[in-house]
Coordinates of C-alpha atoms in Angstrom, one line a residue:
Chain S
M134 CA 42.9 -36.8 -1.0
S135 CA 42.7 -38.9 -3.8
G136 CA 46.1 -39.4 -4.0
A137 CA 48.7 -39.0 -6.8
A138 CA 45.9 -38.8 -9.4
D139 CA 44.7 -35.5 -8.2
R140 CA 47.4 -32.9 -9.2
E141 CA 48.2 -30.6 -11.8
A142 CA 49.8 -31.5 -15.3
V143 CA 52.8 -30.0 -14.5
F144 CA 56.6 -31.0 -15.3
P145 CA 58.3 -31.6 -12.1
T146 CA 60.9 -29.0 -12.2
R147 CA 62.1 -26.7 -9.8
Q148 CA 60.5 -23.8 -11.5
S149 CA 56.9 -25.2 -11.3
L150 CA 57.5 -26.0 -7.8
G151 CA 58.2 -22.6 -6.7
L152 CA 55.2 -21.6 -8.8
M153 CA 53.2 -24.1 -6.9
K154 CA 54.4 -22.9 -3.5
A155 CA 53.4 -19.5 -4.6
K156 CA 50.0 -21.0 -5.5
L157 CA 49.4 -22.5 -2.2
K158 CA 50.4 -19.4 -0.7
G159 CA 47.9 -17.5 -2.6
A160 CA 45.3 -20.2 -2.3
E161 CA 45.5 -20.2 1.6
T162 CA 45.5 -16.3 1.9
G163 CA 42.5 -16.1 -0.4
H164 CA 40.7 -18.9 1.6
S165 CA 41.2 -17.0 4.7
L166 CA 40.2 -13.8 3.3
L167 CA 37.3 -15.5 1.7
K168 CA 36.3 -17.3 4.5
R169 CA 36.1 -14.1 6.7
K170 CA 34.0 -12.3 4.0
S171 CA 31.8 -15.3 4.1
E172 CA 31.6 -15.0 7.6
A173 CA 30.8 -11.1 7.5
L174 CA 28.1 -11.6 5.0
T175 CA 26.5 -14.5 6.9
K176 CA 26.5 -12.2 9.9
R177 CA 24.8 -9.5 8.1
F178 CA 22.4 -12.0 6.3
R179 CA 21.3 -13.2 9.6
E180 CA 20.9 -9.7 10.9
I181 CA 18.9 -9.2 7.6
T182 CA 16.7 -12.3 8.1
R183 CA 15.6 -11.1 11.8
R184 CA 14.8 -7.7 10.4
I185 CA 12.6 -9.2 7.8
D186 CA 11.0 -11.3 10.4
E187 CA 10.1 -8.1 12.5
A188 CA 9.3 -6.2 9.3
K189 CA 6.8 -8.8 8.1
R190 CA 5.4 -8.7 11.6
K191 CA 4.9 -4.9 11.6
M192 CA 3.5 -4.9 8.2
G193 CA 0.9 -7.2 9.3
R194 CA 0.0 -4.9 11.9
V195 CA 0.4 -1.9 9.8
M196 CA -1.7 -3.2 7.0
Q197 CA -4.7 -4.4 9.5
I198 CA -4.7 -0.8 10.6
A199 CA -4.6 0.6 7.4
S200 CA -7.5 -1.5 6.0
L201 CA -9.6 -0.7 9.0
S202 CA -9.1 2.7 8.4
L203 CA -10.2 2.1 4.7
A204 CA -13.3 0.6 6.0
E205 CA -13.3 3.9 8.3
V206 CA -13.6 5.9 5.2
T207 CA -16.3 3.8 3.3
Y208 CA -18.3 4.0 6.8
A209 CA -18.0 7.9 6.9
V210 CA -18.2 8.9 3.4
G211 CA -20.8 6.4 2.9
G212 CA -19.7 5.5 -0.6
N213 CA -16.7 4.6 -3.0
I214 CA -14.5 7.4 -3.2
G215 CA -11.7 5.1 -5.2
F216 CA -12.3 6.5 -8.4
Q217 CA -12.2 10.3 -7.1
I218 CA -8.9 9.5 -5.3
Q219 CA -7.5 7.8 -8.4
E220 CA -8.5 10.9 -10.6
S221 CA -7.5 13.5 -8.5
A222 CA -3.8 12.2 -7.8
R223 CA -1.7 13.8 -10.5
A224 CA 2.3 13.3 -8.7
A225 CA 3.5 10.9 -6.4
R226 CA 3.7 12.1 -2.9
F227 CA 5.2 8.9 -1.2
R228 CA 8.6 8.2 -3.3
I229 CA 11.7 6.4 -2.9
R230 CA 15.3 6.7 -3.3
T231 CA 17.7 3.9 -4.0
K232 CA 21.3 3.9 -2.4
Q233 CA 23.9 1.4 -2.5
E234 CA 25.4 0.1 0.5
N235 CA 28.7 -1.8 0.7
V236 CA 28.9 -5.2 2.6
S237 CA 32.3 -6.3 2.4
G238 CA 32.5 -5.9 -1.1
V239 CA 28.8 -6.5 -2.1
L240 CA 26.6 -3.7 -3.0
L241 CA 23.3 -3.9 -1.6
P242 CA 20.6 -1.5 -2.9
T243 CA 18.4 0.1 -0.1
F244 CA 15.5 1.8 -0.6
E245 CA 14.6 5.0 1.2
S246 CA 11.2 6.3 1.3
Y247 CA 10.5 10.2 1.6
L248 CA 7.2 12.4 1.1
T249 CA 7.2 15.1 -0.9
E250 CA 6.5 18.1 0.9
G251 CA 3.2 20.3 0.1
N252 CA 1.9 17.3 -2.3
N253 CA -1.5 16.4 -1.2
D254 CA -3.5 15.8 -4.3
F255 CA -6.9 14.9 -2.7
A256 CA -6.5 17.1 0.3
M257 CA -10.2 17.9 -0.3
T258 CA -11.8 14.9 -0.8
G259 CA -14.6 14.3 1.5
L260 CA -14.6 18.1 2.2
G261 CA -18.2 17.9 3.0
K262 CA -18.2 14.5 4.7
G263 CA -15.5 12.0 5.8
G264 CA -12.4 14.2 4.8
Q265 CA -10.4 13.5 8.3
Q266 CA -11.3 9.7 7.7
V267 CA -9.8 10.0 4.2
Q268 CA -6.7 12.0 5.3
R269 CA -6.1 9.6 8.2
C270 CA -6.6 6.8 5.9
R271 CA -4.0 8.1 3.6
D272 CA -1.6 8.7 6.4
T273 CA -1.9 5.0 7.5
Y274 CA -1.5 4.0 4.1
A275 CA 1.8 6.0 3.7
R276 CA 3.0 4.1 7.0
A277 CA 1.9 0.8 5.3
V278 CA 3.6 1.7 2.2
E279 CA 6.7 2.8 4.4
A280 CA 7.0 -0.6 5.8
L281 CA 6.4 -2.3 2.6
V282 CA 9.3 -0.4 1.2
E283 CA 11.6 -1.2 4.2
L284 CA 10.7 -4.9 3.5
A285 CA 11.3 -4.6 -0.3
S286 CA 14.7 -3.2 0.6
L287 CA 15.1 -6.1 3.1
Q288 CA 14.3 -8.8 0.9
T289 CA 16.6 -7.5 -2.0
A290 CA 19.3 -7.5 0.1
F291 CA 18.2 -10.8 1.1
V292 CA 18.1 -12.3 -2.2
I293 CA 21.2 -10.7 -3.0
L294 CA 23.5 -11.7 -0.2
D295 CA 22.1 -15.2 -0.4
E296 CA 23.4 -15.6 -4.0
V297 CA 26.8 -13.9 -2.6
I298 CA 27.2 -16.0 0.1
K299 CA 26.6 -19.1 -2.2
V300 CA 29.2 -18.0 -4.4
V301 CA 31.6 -17.3 -1.6
N302 CA 31.0 -20.6 0.2
R303 CA 31.6 -22.4 -3.2
R304 CA 34.9 -20.5 -3.5
V305 CA 35.8 -21.3 -0.1
N306 CA 35.0 -24.9 -0.3
A307 CA 36.6 -25.0 -3.9
I308 CA 39.9 -23.8 -2.2
E309 CA 39.5 -25.6 0.8
H310 CA 39.0 -29.0 -0.5
V311 CA 39.9 -28.7 -4.1
I312 CA 42.8 -26.4 -5.0
I313 CA 44.9 -26.5 -1.6
P314 CA 44.9 -30.3 -1.7
R315 CA 45.5 -30.4 -5.3
T316 CA 48.6 -27.8 -5.0
E317 CA 49.9 -29.8 -2.0
N318 CA 49.8 -33.1 -4.0
T319 CA 51.3 -31.4 -6.9
I320 CA 54.2 -30.1 -4.6
K321 CA 54.5 -33.4 -2.8
Y322 CA 54.7 -35.0 -6.4
I323 CA 57.0 -32.6 -7.6
N324 CA 59.2 -33.1 -4.7
S325 CA 59.0 -37.0 -4.8
E326 CA 60.0 -36.3 -8.2
L327 CA 63.1 -34.2 -8.0
D328 CA 64.2 -36.4 -4.9
E329 CA 63.8 -39.1 -7.4
L330 CA 65.9 -37.4 -10.1
D331 CA 68.5 -36.4 -7.5
R332 CA 68.7 -39.9 -6.5
E333 CA 68.9 -41.3 -10.0
E334 CA 71.5 -38.4 -10.8
F335 CA 73.6 -39.5 -7.4
Y336 CA 73.7 -43.2 -8.6
R337 CA 74.6 -42.3 -12.0
L338 CA 77.4 -39.8 -10.7
K339 CA 78.5 -42.7 -8.5
K340 CA 78.3 -45.0 -11.6
V341 CA 80.2 -42.7 -13.5
A342 CA 82.6 -41.9 -10.9
G343 CA 82.8 -45.6 -10.5
K344 CA 83.6 -46.3 -14.0
K345 CA 86.1 -43.6 -14.1
L346 CA 87.8 -45.0 -11.4
R347 CA 88.1 -48.2 -12.9
D348 CA 89.1 -46.8 -16.0
N349 CA 91.6 -44.8 -14.3
A350 CA 93.0 -47.8 -12.7
A351 CA 92.9 -49.7 -15.7
L352 CA 94.5 -46.9 -17.3
D353 CA 97.0 -46.3 -14.7
A354 CA 97.6 -50.2 -15.0
E355 CA 98.2 -49.9 -18.7
M356 CA 100.3 -46.8 -18.2
K357 CA 102.2 -48.7 -15.6
L358 CA 102.9 -51.6 -17.8
K359 CA 103.8 -49.4 -20.4
R360 CA 106.1 -47.4 -18.5
E361 CA 107.5 -50.8 -17.0
E362 CA 107.6 -51.8 -20.7
K363 CA 109.2 -48.3 -21.7
A364 CA 111.5 -48.8 -18.6
A365 CA 112.3 -51.7 -19.6
R366 CA 112.9 -50.4 -23.0
E367 CA 114.8 -47.3 -21.7
L368 CA 116.7 -49.5 -19.5
A369 CA 117.5 -50.6 -23.2
E370 CA 117.5 -47.2 -24.9
G371 CA 116.5 -44.4 -22.4
Q372 CA 114.1 -41.8 -23.5
P373 CA 111.4 -40.2 -20.7
E374 CA 108.4 -38.9 -22.8
V375 CA 105.1 -40.4 -21.5
Q376 CA 104.6 -38.0 -18.2
E377 CA 103.0 -35.4 -20.3
D378 CA 100.1 -38.0 -21.3
A379 CA 99.4 -38.9 -17.9
S380 CA 98.8 -35.2 -16.8
G381 CA 96.2 -34.9 -19.7
P382 CA 93.4 -37.6 -18.6
S383 CA 93.5 -36.6 -14.8
D384 CA 92.6 -32.9 -15.5
L385 CA 89.5 -33.8 -17.8
L386 CA 88.2 -36.2 -15.0
A387 CA 88.7 -33.4 -12.4
A388 CA 86.4 -31.0 -14.7
E389 CA 84.0 -33.7 -15.4
E390 CA 83.7 -34.1 -11.5
D391 CA 83.1 -30.6 -10.9
E392 CA 80.6 -30.1 -13.5
D393 CA 78.3 -32.7 -12.1
V394 CA 78.4 -31.4 -8.8
I395 CA 76.9 -28.0 -10.2
F396 CA 74.2 -30.0 -12.0
Chain Z
M29 CA -47.7 22.2 16.7
G30 CA -48.3 20.7 13.4
M31 CA -51.9 19.6 14.3
M32 CA -52.5 23.4 14.6
S33 CA -52.5 23.4 10.6
P34 CA -55.8 22.9 8.9
R35 CA -54.3 21.2 6.1
I36 CA -53.5 17.8 7.4
P37 CA -53.4 14.9 5.1
R38 CA -50.6 15.6 2.6
F39 CA -49.8 12.1 1.1
P40 CA -51.7 11.5 -2.0
V41 CA -55.2 10.9 -1.8
D42 CA -55.7 8.6 -4.2
A43 CA -59.0 6.7 -5.0
K44 CA -57.1 3.4 -5.5
Y45 CA -55.2 3.5 -2.4
G46 CA -56.9 5.6 0.0
V47 CA -55.4 7.9 2.3
S48 CA -51.6 8.1 3.0
Y49 CA -51.2 4.3 1.4
L50 CA -47.5 5.4 0.9
E51 CA -47.2 6.4 4.6
G52 CA -48.2 3.1 5.6
I53 CA -45.6 1.5 3.2
V54 CA -42.8 3.8 4.3
R55 CA -43.9 3.0 7.8
G56 CA -43.7 -0.7 7.3
Y57 CA -40.3 -0.1 5.8
R58 CA -39.3 1.7 8.8
N59 CA -40.4 -1.2 11.0
G60 CA -38.5 -3.7 8.9
L61 CA -35.2 -1.7 10.0
L62 CA -32.7 -3.8 12.0
T63 CA -33.1 -3.3 15.9
G64 CA -30.6 -3.1 18.4
A65 CA -31.2 -6.9 19.2
N66 CA -30.4 -7.6 15.5
Y67 CA -27.4 -5.5 15.7
T68 CA -26.0 -7.4 18.8
N69 CA -26.6 -10.7 16.8
L70 CA -24.8 -9.4 13.9
T71 CA -21.9 -8.7 16.1
Q72 CA -21.8 -12.1 17.2
C73 CA -21.2 -13.5 14.1
E74 CA -17.9 -15.2 13.2
T75 CA -17.9 -15.1 9.3
I76 CA -19.6 -13.1 6.6
D77 CA -21.9 -16.0 6.0
D78 CA -23.0 -16.2 9.4
L79 CA -23.8 -12.5 8.9
K80 CA -25.5 -13.0 5.7
L81 CA -27.5 -15.6 7.5
Q82 CA -28.6 -13.1 10.2
L83 CA -29.5 -10.7 7.7
G84 CA -31.5 -13.4 6.0
P85 CA -35.0 -11.9 7.3
A86 CA -34.4 -8.5 6.4
Y87 CA -32.6 -8.7 3.1
G88 CA -33.1 -12.5 1.9
D89 CA -34.0 -12.2 -1.5
F90 CA -31.3 -9.3 -2.3
L91 CA -28.7 -11.3 -0.7
A92 CA -29.5 -14.8 -2.1
S93 CA -27.7 -14.3 -5.3
L94 CA -24.1 -13.5 -3.5
P95 CA -21.5 -16.0 -3.3
P96 CA -20.5 -17.9 -0.1
N97 CA -18.4 -15.2 1.8
P98 CA -18.9 -12.2 -0.3
S99 CA -16.9 -9.3 -0.4
T100 CA -18.2 -6.4 1.9
S101 CA -18.6 -4.3 -1.1
S102 CA -20.9 -6.6 -2.7
L103 CA -22.7 -6.9 0.6
A104 CA -23.0 -3.2 0.6
A105 CA -24.3 -3.0 -3.0
K106 CA -26.9 -5.8 -2.4
T107 CA -28.1 -3.9 0.7
T108 CA -28.3 -0.6 -1.2
D109 CA -30.0 -2.7 -3.8
K110 CA -32.9 -3.1 -1.6
L111 CA -33.2 0.6 -0.6
V112 CA -33.2 1.6 -4.2
A113 CA -35.8 -1.0 -5.1
E114 CA -38.1 0.0 -2.1
F115 CA -37.2 3.8 -3.1
R116 CA -38.4 3.4 -6.5
Y117 CA -41.4 1.6 -5.5
V118 CA -42.6 4.5 -3.3
R119 CA -41.6 7.2 -5.8
A120 CA -43.5 5.4 -8.6
N121 CA -46.5 5.4 -6.4
A122 CA -45.9 9.2 -5.4
V123 CA -47.9 11.8 -7.0
G124 CA -48.1 15.6 -6.8
S125 CA -46.0 17.2 -4.4
L126 CA -44.5 14.3 -2.5
A127 CA -43.2 13.1 -6.1
K128 CA -41.5 16.6 -6.4
F129 CA -40.3 16.1 -2.5
M130 CA -38.9 12.7 -3.6
D131 CA -37.2 14.0 -6.6
Y132 CA -35.4 16.6 -4.1
L133 CA -34.3 13.7 -2.3
T134 CA -32.4 12.1 -5.4
Y135 CA -30.7 15.4 -6.1
G136 CA -28.1 15.0 -3.4
Y137 CA -27.2 11.8 -5.1
M138 CA -27.3 13.3 -8.6
I139 CA -24.9 15.8 -7.6
D140 CA -22.3 13.2 -6.7
N141 CA -23.1 11.3 -10.0
V142 CA -22.5 14.5 -12.0
A143 CA -19.2 15.1 -10.0
L144 CA -18.0 11.8 -10.8
L145 CA -18.8 12.4 -14.4
I146 CA -16.9 15.8 -14.4
T147 CA -14.1 14.1 -12.8
G148 CA -14.0 11.5 -15.8
T149 CA -14.5 14.0 -18.4
L150 CA -11.8 16.4 -16.9
H151 CA -9.3 13.2 -17.2
E152 CA -10.6 12.0 -20.5
R153 CA -11.9 8.9 -19.3
D154 CA -14.7 6.9 -20.9
T155 CA -17.4 8.2 -18.9
R156 CA -19.6 5.3 -20.0
E157 CA -17.7 2.8 -17.5
L158 CA -18.5 5.5 -14.8
L159 CA -22.0 4.8 -15.0
D160 CA -21.9 1.8 -13.1
R161 CA -20.2 3.5 -10.4
C162 CA -22.9 6.1 -10.0
H163 CA -25.1 6.1 -7.3
P164 CA -28.4 4.6 -8.3
L165 CA -30.8 7.0 -6.4
G166 CA -29.0 9.5 -8.3
W167 CA -29.9 8.0 -11.6
F168 CA -31.6 10.1 -13.8
E169 CA -32.8 9.1 -17.2
T170 CA -30.7 11.4 -19.2
M171 CA -27.6 10.5 -17.5
P172 CA -26.3 8.6 -20.4
V173 CA -26.4 11.5 -22.6
L174 CA -23.7 13.2 -20.6
C175 CA -21.6 10.5 -21.4
V176 CA -21.4 11.7 -25.0
A177 CA -19.8 14.8 -24.0
T178 CA -16.0 14.7 -24.9
N179 CA -15.0 18.0 -23.1
I180 CA -15.9 20.0 -20.3
E181 CA -18.1 22.7 -22.0
E182 CA -20.0 20.2 -23.7
L183 CA -20.7 18.3 -20.4
Y184 CA -21.3 21.5 -18.9
N185 CA -24.1 22.4 -21.4
S186 CA -25.5 19.2 -21.4
V187 CA -26.1 19.2 -17.5
L188 CA -27.8 22.3 -17.6
I189 CA -30.2 21.3 -20.3
E190 CA -30.7 17.4 -19.3
T191 CA -30.6 17.4 -15.4
P192 CA -32.7 19.1 -12.7
L193 CA -29.3 20.6 -11.3
A194 CA -29.3 23.2 -13.7
P195 CA -30.2 26.0 -11.1
Y196 CA -27.3 24.9 -8.8
F197 CA -24.9 25.5 -11.7
Q198 CA -26.4 28.6 -12.9
G199 CA -24.9 31.6 -11.3
S200 CA -22.6 29.9 -9.2
L201 CA -20.5 28.0 -11.6
S202 CA -19.4 28.5 -15.3
H203 CA -17.7 25.9 -17.6
Q204 CA -14.3 27.3 -17.1
D205 CA -15.0 26.9 -13.1
L206 CA -15.2 23.1 -13.7
D207 CA -12.0 23.1 -15.3
E208 CA -10.4 25.1 -12.9
L209 CA -11.8 24.6 -9.3
N210 CA -11.1 21.6 -7.5
I211 CA -14.0 18.8 -8.1
E212 CA -14.5 19.1 -4.3
I213 CA -15.4 22.6 -4.4
V214 CA -17.7 22.2 -7.4
R215 CA -19.4 19.2 -5.5
N216 CA -19.9 21.4 -2.5
T217 CA -21.2 24.5 -4.2
L218 CA -23.7 22.4 -5.9
Y219 CA -24.5 20.8 -2.4
K220 CA -25.0 24.2 -0.7
N221 CA -27.1 25.5 -3.5
Y222 CA -29.1 22.3 -3.6
L223 CA -29.5 22.2 0.5
E224 CA -30.8 26.0 0.1
D225 CA -33.0 25.2 -2.7
F226 CA -34.3 22.1 -0.7
Y227 CA -34.8 24.1 2.3
Q228 CA -36.6 26.7 0.5
F229 CA -38.8 24.2 -1.3
V230 CA -40.0 22.6 2.0
N231 CA -40.7 25.9 3.4
S232 CA -42.4 27.3 0.5
H233 CA -44.4 24.8 -1.3
P234 CA -48.2 25.4 -0.7
D235 CA -48.6 21.7 0.3
M236 CA -45.8 21.8 2.9
V237 CA -45.8 25.3 4.4
G238 CA -46.7 25.0 8.2
T239 CA -47.1 21.1 8.0
P240 CA -45.0 18.9 10.0
T241 CA -43.3 18.4 6.9
A242 CA -41.7 22.0 6.6
E243 CA -41.1 21.6 10.5
V244 CA -39.4 18.2 10.7
M245 CA -37.4 18.8 7.2
S246 CA -36.4 22.2 8.4
E247 CA -34.8 20.5 11.5
I248 CA -33.0 18.1 9.3
L249 CA -31.8 20.3 6.6
E250 CA -30.6 22.9 9.1
F251 CA -28.7 20.1 11.1
E252 CA -27.4 18.9 7.5
A253 CA -26.3 22.5 6.4
D254 CA -24.5 22.8 9.9
R255 CA -22.8 19.6 9.7
R256 CA -21.5 20.3 6.1
A257 CA -20.3 23.9 7.5
I258 CA -18.7 22.2 10.3
N259 CA -16.9 19.4 8.2
I260 CA -15.8 21.7 5.6
T261 CA -14.2 24.0 7.8
L262 CA -12.6 20.8 9.7
N263 CA -11.6 19.4 6.5
S264 CA -10.2 22.3 4.9
F265 CA -7.4 23.2 7.4
G266 CA -4.3 22.3 5.9
T267 CA -5.5 22.8 2.2
E268 CA -5.0 25.4 -0.4
L269 CA -9.0 26.2 0.1
S270 CA -9.0 29.9 1.3
K271 CA -11.2 31.3 3.7
A272 CA -13.1 33.2 1.3
D273 CA -13.5 30.4 -0.9
R274 CA -14.6 28.4 2.2
N275 CA -17.0 30.8 3.1
K276 CA -18.8 30.4 -0.3
L277 CA -19.7 26.7 0.6
Y278 CA -21.4 27.6 3.7
P279 CA -25.3 26.8 3.5
T280 CA -27.1 30.3 4.1
F281 CA -29.3 28.6 6.7
G282 CA -29.1 26.5 9.6
L283 CA -28.7 27.0 13.2
L284 CA -25.3 28.3 13.0
Y285 CA -26.3 30.8 10.5
P286 CA -25.3 33.6 10.1
E287 CA -23.1 34.1 13.6
G288 CA -21.7 30.8 13.7
T289 CA -20.9 30.3 10.0
L290 CA -19.1 34.0 10.1
M291 CA -17.0 32.4 12.9
L292 CA -16.4 29.4 11.4
S293 CA -15.1 31.1 8.2
R294 CA -12.5 32.8 10.1
A295 CA -11.6 29.6 12.2
D296 CA -7.9 28.7 11.8
D297 CA -7.8 25.4 14.0
F298 CA -10.0 23.1 15.7
E299 CA -10.6 25.3 18.7
G300 CA -11.7 28.2 16.4
V301 CA -14.4 26.0 15.3
R302 CA -15.4 25.1 18.9
L303 CA -15.7 28.6 19.7
A304 CA -17.8 29.0 16.4
V305 CA -20.4 26.6 17.7
D306 CA -20.3 27.3 21.2
G307 CA -23.9 28.8 20.7
I308 CA -25.6 25.5 19.7
A309 CA -25.7 23.3 23.0
D310 CA -25.7 20.2 21.0
Y311 CA -22.5 20.8 18.9
K312 CA -21.1 22.2 21.9
N313 CA -21.5 19.1 23.6
F314 CA -20.2 17.2 20.5
F315 CA -17.1 19.1 20.5
E316 CA -16.7 18.7 24.2
A317 CA -16.8 15.2 24.0
A318 CA -14.5 14.8 21.0
G319 CA -12.1 17.1 22.4
L320 CA -12.1 15.0 25.6
G321 CA -11.6 11.8 23.1
G322 CA -8.0 12.4 22.4
G323 CA -6.2 15.7 22.9
S324 CA -6.9 18.9 20.3
G325 CA -6.8 19.3 16.6
P326 CA -9.1 17.7 14.3
G327 CA -6.8 14.6 14.1
N328 CA -8.4 13.4 17.7
M329 CA -11.3 11.9 15.7
A330 CA -10.9 8.2 16.8
G331 CA -7.5 7.6 15.4
G332 CA -6.8 4.4 13.2
T333 CA -5.1 3.0 16.5
G334 CA -8.5 3.0 17.8
S335 CA -9.5 5.0 20.7
D336 CA -12.8 4.2 22.3
G337 CA -13.9 7.8 22.0
K338 CA -16.8 8.7 19.6
T339 CA -15.5 10.8 16.7
L340 CA -17.2 13.8 15.7
E341 CA -18.5 12.2 12.7
D342 CA -20.1 9.7 14.7
M343 CA -21.8 11.8 16.8
F344 CA -23.2 14.0 13.9
Y345 CA -24.5 10.5 12.4
Q346 CA -26.0 9.7 15.8
K347 CA -27.7 13.0 15.8
E348 CA -28.9 12.7 12.4
M349 CA -30.4 9.3 13.1
E350 CA -32.3 10.7 16.2
I351 CA -33.9 13.3 14.3
S352 CA -35.0 10.9 11.6
K353 CA -36.1 8.5 14.1
G354 CA -38.4 11.4 15.7
A355 CA -39.7 12.0 12.2
F356 CA -41.6 8.8 12.7
T357 CA -43.7 10.5 15.6
R358 CA -45.3 12.6 13.4
Q359 CA -48.3 12.3 11.3
F360 CA -48.9 13.0 7.7
T361 CA -45.4 14.1 7.0
F362 CA -43.5 13.6 3.7
A363 CA -40.3 13.8 6.3
I364 CA -40.7 10.2 6.8
V365 CA -39.5 9.3 3.6
Y366 CA -36.2 11.5 4.0
A367 CA -36.0 10.1 7.3
W368 CA -36.5 6.5 6.3
V369 CA -34.0 6.8 3.4
K370 CA -31.3 8.3 5.9
L371 CA -32.0 5.5 8.4
R372 CA -31.8 2.9 5.6
E373 CA -28.3 4.6 4.6
Q374 CA -27.1 4.4 8.2
E375 CA -28.0 0.8 8.4
I376 CA -26.4 -0.2 5.2
R377 CA -23.1 1.7 6.7
N378 CA -23.4 -0.2 9.9
I379 CA -23.7 -3.4 8.1
T380 CA -20.7 -2.8 6.0
W381 CA -19.0 -1.8 9.1
I382 CA -19.5 -4.9 10.8
A383 CA -18.9 -6.9 7.9
E384 CA -15.3 -5.3 7.5
C385 CA -14.7 -5.8 11.0
I386 CA -15.8 -9.6 10.8
A387 CA -13.8 -9.9 7.7
Q388 CA -10.6 -8.2 9.1
N389 CA -11.0 -10.1 12.2
Q390 CA -10.8 -6.7 14.2
K391 CA -13.6 -7.3 16.8
E392 CA -12.6 -4.7 19.1
R393 CA -14.4 -1.8 17.2
I394 CA -17.1 -3.7 15.8
G395 CA -19.6 -2.0 18.3
N396 CA -19.0 1.5 16.5
Y397 CA -22.4 1.0 14.8
I398 CA -25.3 3.5 15.2
S399 CA -28.6 1.9 16.2
V400 CA -31.4 4.0 17.3
F401 CA -34.2 1.3 17.5

């Protein structure tokens, strides 16, 4: 992506490299999971959209029939019975239940309508005239309300799913286009920094080793010179003592080399 | 038959108007009713405004104040206003037994209004608001007084004192009944008493006995009684109305009374009702037509899904209109007032139906109106 600038502020250490690698792996798993979730939700969403379309068309038809049946009531009863109906209705006959449906972790409320049995508050309305029309009108309106409830249930699911799909897609996109590239960048950065450090270290070691070699050579030369001087002196006096001194510095050098390799 | 009676002119003989001024007026009103051709024009309308225009000649003044594309209910209200205005005019000019006859005509609407007020009082509504909903034909001067009542007992006493309906309450309903019984039972009890009283009135009043009025009105009221009995039976299936209570709601006259009503009171289903009315050719035909219309049971009556067959209710209306139309073939009878009101009501229903069909764009069943002219 936008190169070295887009990475996390971490110290380029091996520990953070490990962390980043774990993070990348997590991000990839999360991405594929979310992607699948989003697909499942979208599938469901399309299905709901289709059903809403159907329900709306059905609604139109049912409402048309219902309002015509109301016209029939007006015709048969020959007046307005609205007030009477309102007053004689005591308890709801048509009720709804809410349930929750789990679609890939999203809880969608669904409304289920049912009729309470034996609850017919205005069964006798229009007893002398138009009673059948009143009852039939009630039935057609019950059907209309049923369609309405179905539609309401679908619409609610539609709104919720729409919201959830947006959130999930935002997450998928964020992971895909921000988190993963950034983590990759960070890993790349850490790797390059670590390589750089390695190279520096190697160079330093080489330098140290070279210096030590040089120093040793100089020491050796000095030693040799001293020994030669001593030999020359011994030749004059005779006392072999310097050999212990030479083994000391050579041990030290070996230990330092070992440590460097570990580091 | 009526001509055999020695007493012929029964419309008020008034020095100013002469014989049968009101009969002339009512016949004029009858000629103003929409004809089959008018209805054909109405059904061709595409919008309510077109319909309004078509109704112009018949209802002009009354529809003038309606806004463009009025609702069907306001259309119905305005057309009813015309009927009410005309009825009030006739009533204002009526004297003597015609005045009494026309008062009887309003009692039916009054029962509906009182039932409305009872419902309102029972549910502790402000009954004053209900006055607007009352049918104007059933309006009586003391009706606002009933709104003062806050509980059902007060209302009951007010109704007894202030309305002509008192005899219909007395003996059949107590104030506890108003509280306990379903308002529909109250209404139908009152209506039964009213029909019986009306029937008694036209057959016993010295001005009407043996005249075409008694004859035509008996036919109309008998039909009305039978129709109510049949409807109550059919509509009571599946409700908590017991057979004994149902029996109390049947008017004690009519073509079906007493054998038919007895059988009706025992009927359990549509088939039982059909058997009960088997003795009367007209009703038998109605039931056969309705039975063929769409299967069995009372649910066969032109479902909301729109079967073409006439419903039982439609056939009853048709029959009522034919009787009403027939009333105009008689001279010197009050029955034409009743017939005219019924014909006009049907006309209003027809207009409302056609308007509904146009407004809802459901033209398939627009022809379901009933026209007899």
